[in-house]
Coordinates of C-alpha atoms (C1' of nucleotides) in Angstrom, one line a residue:
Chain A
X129 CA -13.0 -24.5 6.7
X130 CA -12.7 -21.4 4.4
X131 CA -9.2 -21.9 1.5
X132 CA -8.2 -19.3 0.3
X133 CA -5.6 -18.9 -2.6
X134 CA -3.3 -16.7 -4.6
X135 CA -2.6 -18.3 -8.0
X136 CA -0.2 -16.1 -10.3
X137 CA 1.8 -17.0 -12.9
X138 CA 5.1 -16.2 -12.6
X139 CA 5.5 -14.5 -16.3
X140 CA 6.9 -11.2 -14.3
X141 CA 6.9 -9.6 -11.0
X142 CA 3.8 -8.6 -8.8
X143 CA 1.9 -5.3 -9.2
X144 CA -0.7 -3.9 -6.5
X145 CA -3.4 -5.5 -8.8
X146 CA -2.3 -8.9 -7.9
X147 CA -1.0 -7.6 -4.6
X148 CA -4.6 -6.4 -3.8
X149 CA -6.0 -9.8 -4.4
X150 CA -3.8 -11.6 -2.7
X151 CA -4.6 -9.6 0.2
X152 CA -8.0 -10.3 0.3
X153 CA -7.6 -13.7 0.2
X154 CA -4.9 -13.9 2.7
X155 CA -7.3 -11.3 5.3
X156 CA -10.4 -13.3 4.7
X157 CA -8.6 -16.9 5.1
X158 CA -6.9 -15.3 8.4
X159 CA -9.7 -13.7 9.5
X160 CA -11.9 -17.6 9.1
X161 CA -8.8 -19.7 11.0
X162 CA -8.7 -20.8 7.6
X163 CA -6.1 -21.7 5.3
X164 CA -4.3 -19.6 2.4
X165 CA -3.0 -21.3 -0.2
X166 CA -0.1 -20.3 -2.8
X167 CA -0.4 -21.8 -6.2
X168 CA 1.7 -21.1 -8.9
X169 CA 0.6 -21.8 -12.4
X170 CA 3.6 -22.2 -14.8
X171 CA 2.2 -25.0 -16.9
X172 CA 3.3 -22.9 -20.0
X173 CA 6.8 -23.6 -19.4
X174 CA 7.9 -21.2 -22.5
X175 CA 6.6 -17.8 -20.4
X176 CA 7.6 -18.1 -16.8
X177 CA 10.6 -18.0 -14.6
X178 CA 12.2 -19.0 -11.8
X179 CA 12.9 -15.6 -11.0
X180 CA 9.5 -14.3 -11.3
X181 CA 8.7 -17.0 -8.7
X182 CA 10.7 -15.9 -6.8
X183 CA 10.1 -12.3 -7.0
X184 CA 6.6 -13.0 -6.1
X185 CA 7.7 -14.7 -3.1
X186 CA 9.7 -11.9 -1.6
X187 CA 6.9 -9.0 -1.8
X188 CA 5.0 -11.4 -0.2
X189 CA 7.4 -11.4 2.6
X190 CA 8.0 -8.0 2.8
X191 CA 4.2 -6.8 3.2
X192 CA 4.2 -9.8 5.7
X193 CA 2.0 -11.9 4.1
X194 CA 2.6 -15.5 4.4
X195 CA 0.9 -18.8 3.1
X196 CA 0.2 -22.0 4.5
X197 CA 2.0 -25.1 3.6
X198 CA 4.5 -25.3 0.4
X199 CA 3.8 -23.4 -2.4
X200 CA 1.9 -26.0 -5.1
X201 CA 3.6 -25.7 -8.8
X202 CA 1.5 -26.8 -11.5
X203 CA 4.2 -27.7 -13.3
X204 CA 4.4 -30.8 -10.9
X205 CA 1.2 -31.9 -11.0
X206 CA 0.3 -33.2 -14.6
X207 CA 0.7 -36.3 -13.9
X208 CA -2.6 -35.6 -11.8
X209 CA -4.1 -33.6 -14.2
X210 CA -3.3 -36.5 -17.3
X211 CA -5.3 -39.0 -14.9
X212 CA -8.4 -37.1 -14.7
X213 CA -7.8 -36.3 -18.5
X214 CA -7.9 -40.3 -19.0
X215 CA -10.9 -40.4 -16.8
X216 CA -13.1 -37.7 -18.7
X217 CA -12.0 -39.5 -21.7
X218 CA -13.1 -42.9 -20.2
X219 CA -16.2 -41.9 -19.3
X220 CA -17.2 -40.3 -22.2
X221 CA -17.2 -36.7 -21.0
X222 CA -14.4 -35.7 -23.1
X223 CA -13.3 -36.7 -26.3
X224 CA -10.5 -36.5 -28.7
X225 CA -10.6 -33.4 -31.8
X226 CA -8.9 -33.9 -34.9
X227 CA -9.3 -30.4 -36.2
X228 CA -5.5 -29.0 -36.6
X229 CA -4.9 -25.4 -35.6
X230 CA -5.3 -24.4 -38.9
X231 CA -8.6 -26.1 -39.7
X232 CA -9.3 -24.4 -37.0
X233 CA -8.1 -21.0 -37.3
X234 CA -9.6 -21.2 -41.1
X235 CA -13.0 -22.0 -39.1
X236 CA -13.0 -18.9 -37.1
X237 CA -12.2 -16.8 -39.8
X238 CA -15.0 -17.7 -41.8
X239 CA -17.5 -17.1 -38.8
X240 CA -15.9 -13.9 -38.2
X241 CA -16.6 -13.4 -41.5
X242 CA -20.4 -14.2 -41.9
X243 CA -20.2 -12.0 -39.0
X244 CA -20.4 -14.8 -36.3
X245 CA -18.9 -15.1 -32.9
X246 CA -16.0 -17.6 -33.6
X247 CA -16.3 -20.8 -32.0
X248 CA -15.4 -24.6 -32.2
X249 CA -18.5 -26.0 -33.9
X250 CA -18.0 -29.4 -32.2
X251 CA -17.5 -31.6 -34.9
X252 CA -15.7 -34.5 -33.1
X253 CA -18.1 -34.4 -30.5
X254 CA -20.0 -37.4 -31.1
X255 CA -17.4 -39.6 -32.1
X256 CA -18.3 -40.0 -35.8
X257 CA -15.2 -38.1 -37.5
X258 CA -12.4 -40.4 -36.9
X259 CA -8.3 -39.9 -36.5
X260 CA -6.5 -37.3 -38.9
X261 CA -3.7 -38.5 -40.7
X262 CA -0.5 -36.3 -39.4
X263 CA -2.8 -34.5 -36.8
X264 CA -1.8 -35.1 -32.8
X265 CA -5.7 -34.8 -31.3
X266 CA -6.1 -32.6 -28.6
X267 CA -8.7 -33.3 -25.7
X268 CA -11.9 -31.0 -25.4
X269 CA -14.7 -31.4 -22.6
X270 CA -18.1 -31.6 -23.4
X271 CA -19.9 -28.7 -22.4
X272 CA -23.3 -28.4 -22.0
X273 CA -25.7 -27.7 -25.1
X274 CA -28.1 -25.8 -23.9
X275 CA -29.8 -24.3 -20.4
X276 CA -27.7 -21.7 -18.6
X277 CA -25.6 -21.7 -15.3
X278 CA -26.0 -18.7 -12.8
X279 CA -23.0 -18.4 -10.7
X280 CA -24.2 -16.9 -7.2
X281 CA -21.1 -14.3 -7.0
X282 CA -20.0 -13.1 -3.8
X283 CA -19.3 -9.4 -5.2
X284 CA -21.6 -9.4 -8.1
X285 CA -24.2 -11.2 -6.8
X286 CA -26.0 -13.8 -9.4
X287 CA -24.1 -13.8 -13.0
X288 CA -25.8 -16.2 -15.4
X289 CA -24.4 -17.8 -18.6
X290 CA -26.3 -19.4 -21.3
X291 CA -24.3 -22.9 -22.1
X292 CA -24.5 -22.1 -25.8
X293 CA -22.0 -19.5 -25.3
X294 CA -19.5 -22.5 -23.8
X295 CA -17.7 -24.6 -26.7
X296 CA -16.3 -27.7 -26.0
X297 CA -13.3 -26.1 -25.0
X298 CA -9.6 -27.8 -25.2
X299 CA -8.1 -29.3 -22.0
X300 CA -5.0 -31.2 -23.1
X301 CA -3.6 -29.8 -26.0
X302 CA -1.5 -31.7 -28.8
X303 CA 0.9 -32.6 -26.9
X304 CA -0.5 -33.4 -23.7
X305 CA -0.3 -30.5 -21.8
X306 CA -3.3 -29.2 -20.3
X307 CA -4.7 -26.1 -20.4
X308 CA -5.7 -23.5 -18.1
X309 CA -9.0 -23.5 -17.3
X310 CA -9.4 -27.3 -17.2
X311 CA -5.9 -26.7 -14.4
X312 CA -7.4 -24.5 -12.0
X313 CA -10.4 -26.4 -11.6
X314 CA -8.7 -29.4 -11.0
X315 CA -6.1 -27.8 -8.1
X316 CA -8.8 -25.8 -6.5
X317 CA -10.7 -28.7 -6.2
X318 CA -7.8 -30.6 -4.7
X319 CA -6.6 -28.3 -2.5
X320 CA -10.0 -27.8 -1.4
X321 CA -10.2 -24.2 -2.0
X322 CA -13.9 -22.6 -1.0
X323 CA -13.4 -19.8 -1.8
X324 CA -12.0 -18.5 -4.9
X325 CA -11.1 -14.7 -4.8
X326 CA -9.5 -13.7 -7.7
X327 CA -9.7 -10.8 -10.0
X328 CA -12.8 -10.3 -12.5
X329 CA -11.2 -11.1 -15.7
X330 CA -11.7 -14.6 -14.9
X331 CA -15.4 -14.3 -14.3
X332 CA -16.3 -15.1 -18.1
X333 CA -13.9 -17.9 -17.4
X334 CA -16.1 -19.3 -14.3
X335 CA -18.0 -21.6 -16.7
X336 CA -15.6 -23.5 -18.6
X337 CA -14.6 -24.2 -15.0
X338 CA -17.8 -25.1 -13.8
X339 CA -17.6 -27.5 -16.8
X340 CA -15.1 -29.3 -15.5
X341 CA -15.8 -29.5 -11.8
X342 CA -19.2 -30.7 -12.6
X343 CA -17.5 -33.3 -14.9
X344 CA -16.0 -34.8 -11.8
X345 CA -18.2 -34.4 -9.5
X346 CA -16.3 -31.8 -7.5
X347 CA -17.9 -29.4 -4.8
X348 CA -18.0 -26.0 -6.4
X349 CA -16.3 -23.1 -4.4
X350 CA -17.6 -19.7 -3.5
X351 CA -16.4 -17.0 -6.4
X352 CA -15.2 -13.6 -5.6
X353 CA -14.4 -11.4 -8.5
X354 CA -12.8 -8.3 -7.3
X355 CA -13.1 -5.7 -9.9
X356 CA -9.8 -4.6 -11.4
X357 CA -8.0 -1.6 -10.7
X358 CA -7.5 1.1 -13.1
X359 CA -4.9 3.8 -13.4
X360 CA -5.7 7.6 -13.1
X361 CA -7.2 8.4 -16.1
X362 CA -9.6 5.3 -15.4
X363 CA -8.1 3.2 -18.3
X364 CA -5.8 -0.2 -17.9
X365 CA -3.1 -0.3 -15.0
X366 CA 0.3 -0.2 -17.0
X367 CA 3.8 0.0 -16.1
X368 CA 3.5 3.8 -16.3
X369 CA 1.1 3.8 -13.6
X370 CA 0.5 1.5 -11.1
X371 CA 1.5 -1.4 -12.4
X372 CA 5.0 -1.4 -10.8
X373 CA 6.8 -3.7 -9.1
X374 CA 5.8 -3.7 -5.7
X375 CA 9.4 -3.9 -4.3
X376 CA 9.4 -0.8 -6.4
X377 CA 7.5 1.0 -3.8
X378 CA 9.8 -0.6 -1.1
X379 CA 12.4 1.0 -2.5
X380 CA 11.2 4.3 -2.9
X381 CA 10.5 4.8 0.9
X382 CA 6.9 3.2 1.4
X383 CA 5.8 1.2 4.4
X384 CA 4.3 -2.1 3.5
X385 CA 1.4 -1.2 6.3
X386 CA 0.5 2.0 4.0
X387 CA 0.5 -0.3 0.7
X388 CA -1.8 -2.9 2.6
X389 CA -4.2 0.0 4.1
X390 CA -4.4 2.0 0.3
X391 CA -5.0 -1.5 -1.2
X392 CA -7.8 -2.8 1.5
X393 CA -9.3 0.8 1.1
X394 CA -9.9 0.5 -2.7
X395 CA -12.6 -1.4 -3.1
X396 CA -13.6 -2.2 0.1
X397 CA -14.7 -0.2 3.2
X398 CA -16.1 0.2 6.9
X399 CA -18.3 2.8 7.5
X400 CA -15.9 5.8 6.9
X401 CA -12.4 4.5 8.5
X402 CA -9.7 5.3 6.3
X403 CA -7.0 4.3 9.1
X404 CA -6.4 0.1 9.2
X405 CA -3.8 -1.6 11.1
X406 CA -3.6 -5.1 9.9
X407 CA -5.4 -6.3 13.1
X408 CA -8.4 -4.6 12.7
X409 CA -8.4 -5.4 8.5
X410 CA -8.2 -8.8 10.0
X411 CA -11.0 -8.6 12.3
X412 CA -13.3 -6.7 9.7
X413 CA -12.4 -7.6 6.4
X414 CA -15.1 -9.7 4.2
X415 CA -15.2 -10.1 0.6
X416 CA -18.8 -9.9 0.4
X417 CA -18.5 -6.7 1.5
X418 CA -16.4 -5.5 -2.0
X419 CA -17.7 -2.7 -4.5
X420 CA -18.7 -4.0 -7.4
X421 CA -17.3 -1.5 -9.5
X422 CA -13.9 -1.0 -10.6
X423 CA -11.8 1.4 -8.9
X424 CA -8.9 4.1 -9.6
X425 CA -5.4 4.3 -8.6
X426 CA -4.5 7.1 -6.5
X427 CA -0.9 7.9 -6.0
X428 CA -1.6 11.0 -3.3
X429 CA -3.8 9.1 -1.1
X430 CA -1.0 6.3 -0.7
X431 CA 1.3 9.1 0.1
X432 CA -1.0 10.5 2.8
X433 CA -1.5 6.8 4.0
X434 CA 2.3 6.3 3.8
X435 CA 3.0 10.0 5.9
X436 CA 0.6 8.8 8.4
X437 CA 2.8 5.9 9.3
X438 CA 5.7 7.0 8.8
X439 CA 4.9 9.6 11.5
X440 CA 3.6 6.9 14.0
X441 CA 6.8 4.5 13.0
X442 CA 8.7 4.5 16.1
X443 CA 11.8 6.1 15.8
X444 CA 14.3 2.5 16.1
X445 CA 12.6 1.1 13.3
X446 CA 13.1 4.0 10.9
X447 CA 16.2 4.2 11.7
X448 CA 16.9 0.8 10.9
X449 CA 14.9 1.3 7.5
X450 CA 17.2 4.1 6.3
X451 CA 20.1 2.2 7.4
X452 CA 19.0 -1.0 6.1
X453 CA 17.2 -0.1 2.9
X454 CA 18.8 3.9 2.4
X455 CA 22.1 4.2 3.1
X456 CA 21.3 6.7 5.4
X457 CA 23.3 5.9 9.2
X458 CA 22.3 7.6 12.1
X459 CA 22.7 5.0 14.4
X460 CA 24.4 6.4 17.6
X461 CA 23.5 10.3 16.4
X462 CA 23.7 12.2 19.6
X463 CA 20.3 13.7 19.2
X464 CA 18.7 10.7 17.3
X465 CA 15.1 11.2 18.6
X466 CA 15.2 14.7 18.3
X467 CA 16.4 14.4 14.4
X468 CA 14.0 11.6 13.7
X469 CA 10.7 12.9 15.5
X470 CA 11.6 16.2 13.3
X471 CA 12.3 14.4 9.9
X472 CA 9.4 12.0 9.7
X473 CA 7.2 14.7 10.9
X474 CA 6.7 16.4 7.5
X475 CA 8.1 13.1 5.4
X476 CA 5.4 11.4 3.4
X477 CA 8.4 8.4 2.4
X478 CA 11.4 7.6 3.4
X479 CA 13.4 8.8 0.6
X480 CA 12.0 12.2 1.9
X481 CA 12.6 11.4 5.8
X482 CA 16.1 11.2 4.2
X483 CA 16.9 14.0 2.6
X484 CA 15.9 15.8 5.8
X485 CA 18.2 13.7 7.8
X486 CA 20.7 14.6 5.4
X487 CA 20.4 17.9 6.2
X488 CA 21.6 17.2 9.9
X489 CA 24.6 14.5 8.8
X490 CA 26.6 16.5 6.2
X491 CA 27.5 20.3 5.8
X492 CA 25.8 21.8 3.3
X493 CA 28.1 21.6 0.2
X494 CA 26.7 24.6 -1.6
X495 CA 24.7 27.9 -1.0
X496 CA 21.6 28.6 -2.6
X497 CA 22.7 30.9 -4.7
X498 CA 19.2 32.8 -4.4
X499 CA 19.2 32.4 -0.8
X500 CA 23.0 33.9 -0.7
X501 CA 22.3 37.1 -0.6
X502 CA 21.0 36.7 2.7
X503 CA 24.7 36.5 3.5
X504 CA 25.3 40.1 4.4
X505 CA 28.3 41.3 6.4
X506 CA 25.4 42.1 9.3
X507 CA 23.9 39.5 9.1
X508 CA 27.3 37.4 9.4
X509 CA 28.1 39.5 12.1
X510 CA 25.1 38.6 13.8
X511 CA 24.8 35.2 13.7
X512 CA 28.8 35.2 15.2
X513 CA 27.3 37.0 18.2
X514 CA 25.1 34.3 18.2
X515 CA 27.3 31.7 18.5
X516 CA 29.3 33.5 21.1
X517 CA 25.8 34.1 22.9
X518 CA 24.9 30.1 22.8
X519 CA 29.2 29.4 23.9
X520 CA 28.6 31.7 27.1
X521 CA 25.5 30.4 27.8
X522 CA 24.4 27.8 30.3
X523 CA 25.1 24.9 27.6
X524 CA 21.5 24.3 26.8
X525 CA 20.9 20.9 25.0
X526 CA 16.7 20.4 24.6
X527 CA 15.0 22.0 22.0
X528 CA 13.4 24.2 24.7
X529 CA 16.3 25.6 25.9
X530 CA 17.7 26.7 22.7
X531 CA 15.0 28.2 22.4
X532 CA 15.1 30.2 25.1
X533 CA 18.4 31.1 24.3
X534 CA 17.2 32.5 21.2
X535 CA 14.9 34.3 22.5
X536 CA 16.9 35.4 25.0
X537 CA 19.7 36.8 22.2
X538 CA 16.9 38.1 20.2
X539 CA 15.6 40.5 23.4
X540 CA 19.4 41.6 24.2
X541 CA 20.5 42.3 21.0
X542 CA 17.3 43.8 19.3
X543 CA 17.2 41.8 16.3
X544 CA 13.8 40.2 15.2
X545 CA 13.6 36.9 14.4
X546 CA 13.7 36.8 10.7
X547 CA 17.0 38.8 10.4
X548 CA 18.2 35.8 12.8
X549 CA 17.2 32.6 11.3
X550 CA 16.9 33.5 7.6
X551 CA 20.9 33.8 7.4
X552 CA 20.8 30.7 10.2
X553 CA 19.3 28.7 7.7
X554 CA 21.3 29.4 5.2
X555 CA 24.9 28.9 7.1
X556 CA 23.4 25.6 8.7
X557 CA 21.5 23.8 5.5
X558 CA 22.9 26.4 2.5
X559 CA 19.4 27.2 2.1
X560 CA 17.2 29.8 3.7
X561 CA 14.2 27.5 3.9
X562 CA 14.3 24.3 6.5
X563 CA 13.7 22.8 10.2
X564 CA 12.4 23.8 13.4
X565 CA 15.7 26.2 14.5
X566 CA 15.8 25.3 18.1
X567 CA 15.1 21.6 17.3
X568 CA 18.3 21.9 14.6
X569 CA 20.6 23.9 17.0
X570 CA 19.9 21.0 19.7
X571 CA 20.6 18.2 17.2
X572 CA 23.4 20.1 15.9
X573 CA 25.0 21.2 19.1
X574 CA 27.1 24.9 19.1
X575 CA 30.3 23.5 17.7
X576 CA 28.8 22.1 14.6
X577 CA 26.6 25.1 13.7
X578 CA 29.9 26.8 14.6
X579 CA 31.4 25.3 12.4
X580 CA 28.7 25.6 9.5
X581 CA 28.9 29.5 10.0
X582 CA 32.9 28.9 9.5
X583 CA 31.6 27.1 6.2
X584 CA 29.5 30.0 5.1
X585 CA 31.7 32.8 5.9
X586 CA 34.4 31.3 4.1
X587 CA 32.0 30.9 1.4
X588 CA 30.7 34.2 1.0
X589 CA 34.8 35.2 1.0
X590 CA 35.8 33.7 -1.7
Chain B
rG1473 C1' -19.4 -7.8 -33.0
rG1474 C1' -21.7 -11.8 -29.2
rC1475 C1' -21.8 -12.7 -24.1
rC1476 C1' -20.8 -10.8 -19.1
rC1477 C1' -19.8 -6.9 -15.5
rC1478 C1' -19.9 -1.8 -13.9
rU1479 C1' -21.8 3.6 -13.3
rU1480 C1' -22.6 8.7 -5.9
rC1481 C1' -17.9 14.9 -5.6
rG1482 C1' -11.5 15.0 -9.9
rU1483 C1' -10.2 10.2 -6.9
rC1484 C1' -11.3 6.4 -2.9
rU1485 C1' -15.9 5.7 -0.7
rA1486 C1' -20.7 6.0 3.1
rG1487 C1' -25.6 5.2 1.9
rC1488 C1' -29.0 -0.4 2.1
rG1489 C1' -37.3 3.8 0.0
rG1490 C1' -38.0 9.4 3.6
rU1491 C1' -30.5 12.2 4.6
rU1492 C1' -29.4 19.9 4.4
rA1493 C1' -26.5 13.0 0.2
rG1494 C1' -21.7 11.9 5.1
rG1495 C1' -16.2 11.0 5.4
rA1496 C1' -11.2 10.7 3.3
rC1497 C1' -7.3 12.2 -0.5
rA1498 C1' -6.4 16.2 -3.8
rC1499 C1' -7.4 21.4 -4.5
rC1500 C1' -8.5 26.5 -2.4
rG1501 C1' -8.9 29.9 1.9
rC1502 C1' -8.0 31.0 7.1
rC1503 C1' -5.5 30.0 11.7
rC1504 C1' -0.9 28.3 14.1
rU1505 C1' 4.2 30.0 12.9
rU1506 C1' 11.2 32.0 12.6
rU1507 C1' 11.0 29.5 6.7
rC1508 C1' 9.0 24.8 4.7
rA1509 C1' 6.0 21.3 6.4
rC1510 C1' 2.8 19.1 10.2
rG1511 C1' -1.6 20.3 12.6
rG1512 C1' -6.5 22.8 13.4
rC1513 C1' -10.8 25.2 11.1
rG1514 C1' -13.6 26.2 6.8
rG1515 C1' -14.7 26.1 1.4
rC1516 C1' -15.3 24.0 -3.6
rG1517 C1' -17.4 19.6 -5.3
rA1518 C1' -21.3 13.9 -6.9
rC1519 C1' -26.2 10.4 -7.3
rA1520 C1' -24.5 9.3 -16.2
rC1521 C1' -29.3 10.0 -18.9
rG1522 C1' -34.5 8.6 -19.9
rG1523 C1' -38.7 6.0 -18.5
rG1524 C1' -41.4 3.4 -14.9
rU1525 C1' -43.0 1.3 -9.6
rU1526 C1' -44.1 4.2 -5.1
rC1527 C1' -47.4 9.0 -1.1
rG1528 C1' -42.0 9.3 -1.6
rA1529 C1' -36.1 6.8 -5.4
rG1530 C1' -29.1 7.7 -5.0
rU1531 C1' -31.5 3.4 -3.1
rC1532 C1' -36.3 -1.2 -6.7
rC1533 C1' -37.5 -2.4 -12.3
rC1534 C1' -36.7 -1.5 -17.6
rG1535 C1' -34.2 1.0 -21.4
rU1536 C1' -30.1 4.3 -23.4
rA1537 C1' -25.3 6.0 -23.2
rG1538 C1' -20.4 5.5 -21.5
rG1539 C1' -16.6 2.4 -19.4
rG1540 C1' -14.4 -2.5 -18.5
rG1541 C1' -13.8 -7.8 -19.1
rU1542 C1' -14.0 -12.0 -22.1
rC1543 C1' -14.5 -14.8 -26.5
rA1544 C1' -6.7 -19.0 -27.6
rC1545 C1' -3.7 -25.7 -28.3
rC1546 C1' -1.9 -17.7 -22.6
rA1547 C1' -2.7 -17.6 -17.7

RNA sequence: GGCCCCUUCGUCUAGCGGUUAGGACACCGCCCUUUCACGGCGGCGACACGGGUUCGAGUCCCGUAGGGGUCACCA
């Protein structure tokens, strides 16, 4: 059975780098009838946070993705971890080391020096040195001296390491805890993860693992490095860039379905589909299909991505979202489809389907003062014909009928169209510039715009 | 610095020895049009460089350059 997992640590929230990774794990564990698995690695107790856990836990929910079984937290394991410490120990494979961290730092500086690459020179390896006076031993595995490994990578095909490049590295340190790399091997291997899909920083790490599953005995997983993500400029993902908070892009008016689809897309591909749902990502995604090469973040594509479905939402649900999420209401708006099909159409978030909706809920509270001059008494006089034209009229209430009303006002009273709806504009949204007219006179409805002309008249009065 | 990884339009990518090197975003132009958008059509635009292998190389091999990762008692 193919196990996935997702293995933060919970030192802050989670960006689309993580996000990404997690998605790929979660698609190709789905996509098996497999498992995905949540681990969260807070052994160093001093950096994480409850909070961050937690914060983790709800962008998974809101991009829908969900794990199997409880979450695992390392931090409740080392009893686990201190047994097959004891073991290596037992059976020779590990051993303690004397050398203090400032032996030790003293060490590297002196390679660093002669211009070597720093490195633990294995002095305690055979046993010879004894105890330390004063010094609390930490625990390092022996890795192999010589020979090499090659690590058959799913993305990057076969990476091979020489074994003199792997020190004896520390598993437990002073005081007991155990460290990373010696962790992750151990929980993968007990949750039975095969297949490890994680990001490429750890693929120097992937020996020192291999150390330690091999130690064991363990079955080795599949590896997947995914190849990070960069910003614009091609350098590190920060804060500036994309490296926010993913709840931050819940907040500013993106669809979790247009994060998933940018995210799949970078990186990975099908022929030349740009458009997933999550069912088809889930019937085509494999992680031996992923570029090897890293890739850039790109803000306009995601807001393309996020348009296209905001435009194919259905209308209940954004409605609920800008209620819910925007403090936006237009639950129970007369003309709700109408107003919706026209704001989402040229929206690319919901912070922007908002502001159009706006434009429909509340009177415009000021007059471009560019747009003003529009305002003329003709023009004024005009559109109160044009009221009184729509009041002795049939009543129309679609779009289309509106429009022919417009038309119809246009023909009798000679006036071209700009002369109309510039002025329009202004005395419905206090701008010259906005919707559709016959869609906002049929959302609207003649006493509101009647009212709005009221507004601007008085306006231009005082 | 050692080791490891990477390199097709500005960006995301297709390509899996023979292609006018395709698509998407962005940008520009045209069309649609009552403004702004949406939409439609079109344009600009790439195989990092140098050597091989081959009848033939974006595709295979080797270098060079550039970028990235990693070398912790962090994860």
């Amino acid at each position: 059975m193919t196990v996935t997992r997702f293995a933060p640590s919970p030192t802050g929230y989670l960006h689309i780098g993580g996000l990404r990774t997690a998605l790929f794990s979660w698609l190709w564990a789905r996509r098996q009838g497999g498992k995905f698995l949540l681990r969260i690695e807070d052994t160093d107790l001093a950096r994480n946070s409850q909070a961050a856990t937690e914060a983790i836990l709800e962008a998974f929910e809101w991009v829908g993705m969900s794990h199997d079984g409880e979450a695992v937290y390392q931090s409740q394991r080392f009893d686990l971890y201190r047994r097959h410490i004891a073991r290596l120990l037992d059976e020779g494979k590990a051993y303690y080391c004397y050398m203090s961290k400032e032996v030790l730092d003293a060490l590297r500086e002196e390679q660093q020096k002669r211009g070597e690459r720093p490195r633990y020179d294995g002095r305690y390896r055979d046993g010879t040195l004894g105890p330390v006076e004063g010094v609390e031993p930490v625990v390092r595995i022996k890795a192999p001296l010589e020979g090499s490994v090659t690590i058959e990578d799913g993305i990057k095909g076969p990476v091979t390491f020489n074994w003199d490049e792997v020190d004896d590295f520390i598993i437990a340190r002073a005081d007991g805890s155990p460290t990373y790399n010696f962790v992750v091997a151990i929980d993968d291997a007990f949750m039975g993860v095969s297949d490890v899909i994680r990001g490429d920083d750890h693929l120097s790490n992937t020996p020192k693992q291999l150390v330690v599953y091999r130690a064991l005995g363990f079955k080795e997983p599949k590896f997947f490095h995914v190849p990070m993500i960069l910003n614009e400029a091609g350098k590190k993902l920060s804060k500036r860039d994309g490296a926010t908070d993913v709840m931050e892009y819940k907040h500013q008016g993106y669809l979790p379905e247009a994060l998933l689809n940018f995210l799949v897309r970078l990186g990975w591909s099908h022929g030349d589909q740009e458009i997933f749902s999550l069912e088809e990502m889930l019937a085509l995604f494999d992680p031996n299909d992923i570029n090897k090469s890293a890739s850039a973040y790109n803000p306009s594509k995601l807001l393309w991505l996020n348009g296209h479905y905001i435009k194919n939402s259905p209308n209940d649900r954004l409605i609920k979202l800008l209620h819910e999420e925007f403090e936006c209401d237009i639950r129970g708006h007369d003309a709700q489809e109408i107003l919706l099909d026209l704001c989402k159409e040229k929206a690319q978030t919901l912070e922007e389907v908002k502001a159009q909706a706006q434009l429909f809920i509340s009177r415009p509270t000021a007059y471009n003062p560019k747009d003003l001059a529009l305002a003329t008494p003709q023009a004024l006089e005009l559109l109160e014909r044009f009221v009184a034209h729509l009041r002795h009229s049939g009543g129309p209430h679609l779009p289309v009928e509106y429009q022919a009303e417009i038309d119809r006002f246009l023909k009798e009273s000679g006036a071209k169209m700009p002369a109309l709806g510039k002025p329009l504009r202004l005395a419905l949204f206090g701008q010259a510039q906005g919707p559709s007219l016959s869609d906002a006179l049929a959302i609207l409805g003649i006493e509101e715009v009647a009212a709005r002309l009221e507004g601007l008249v008085s306006a231009v009065n005082t």
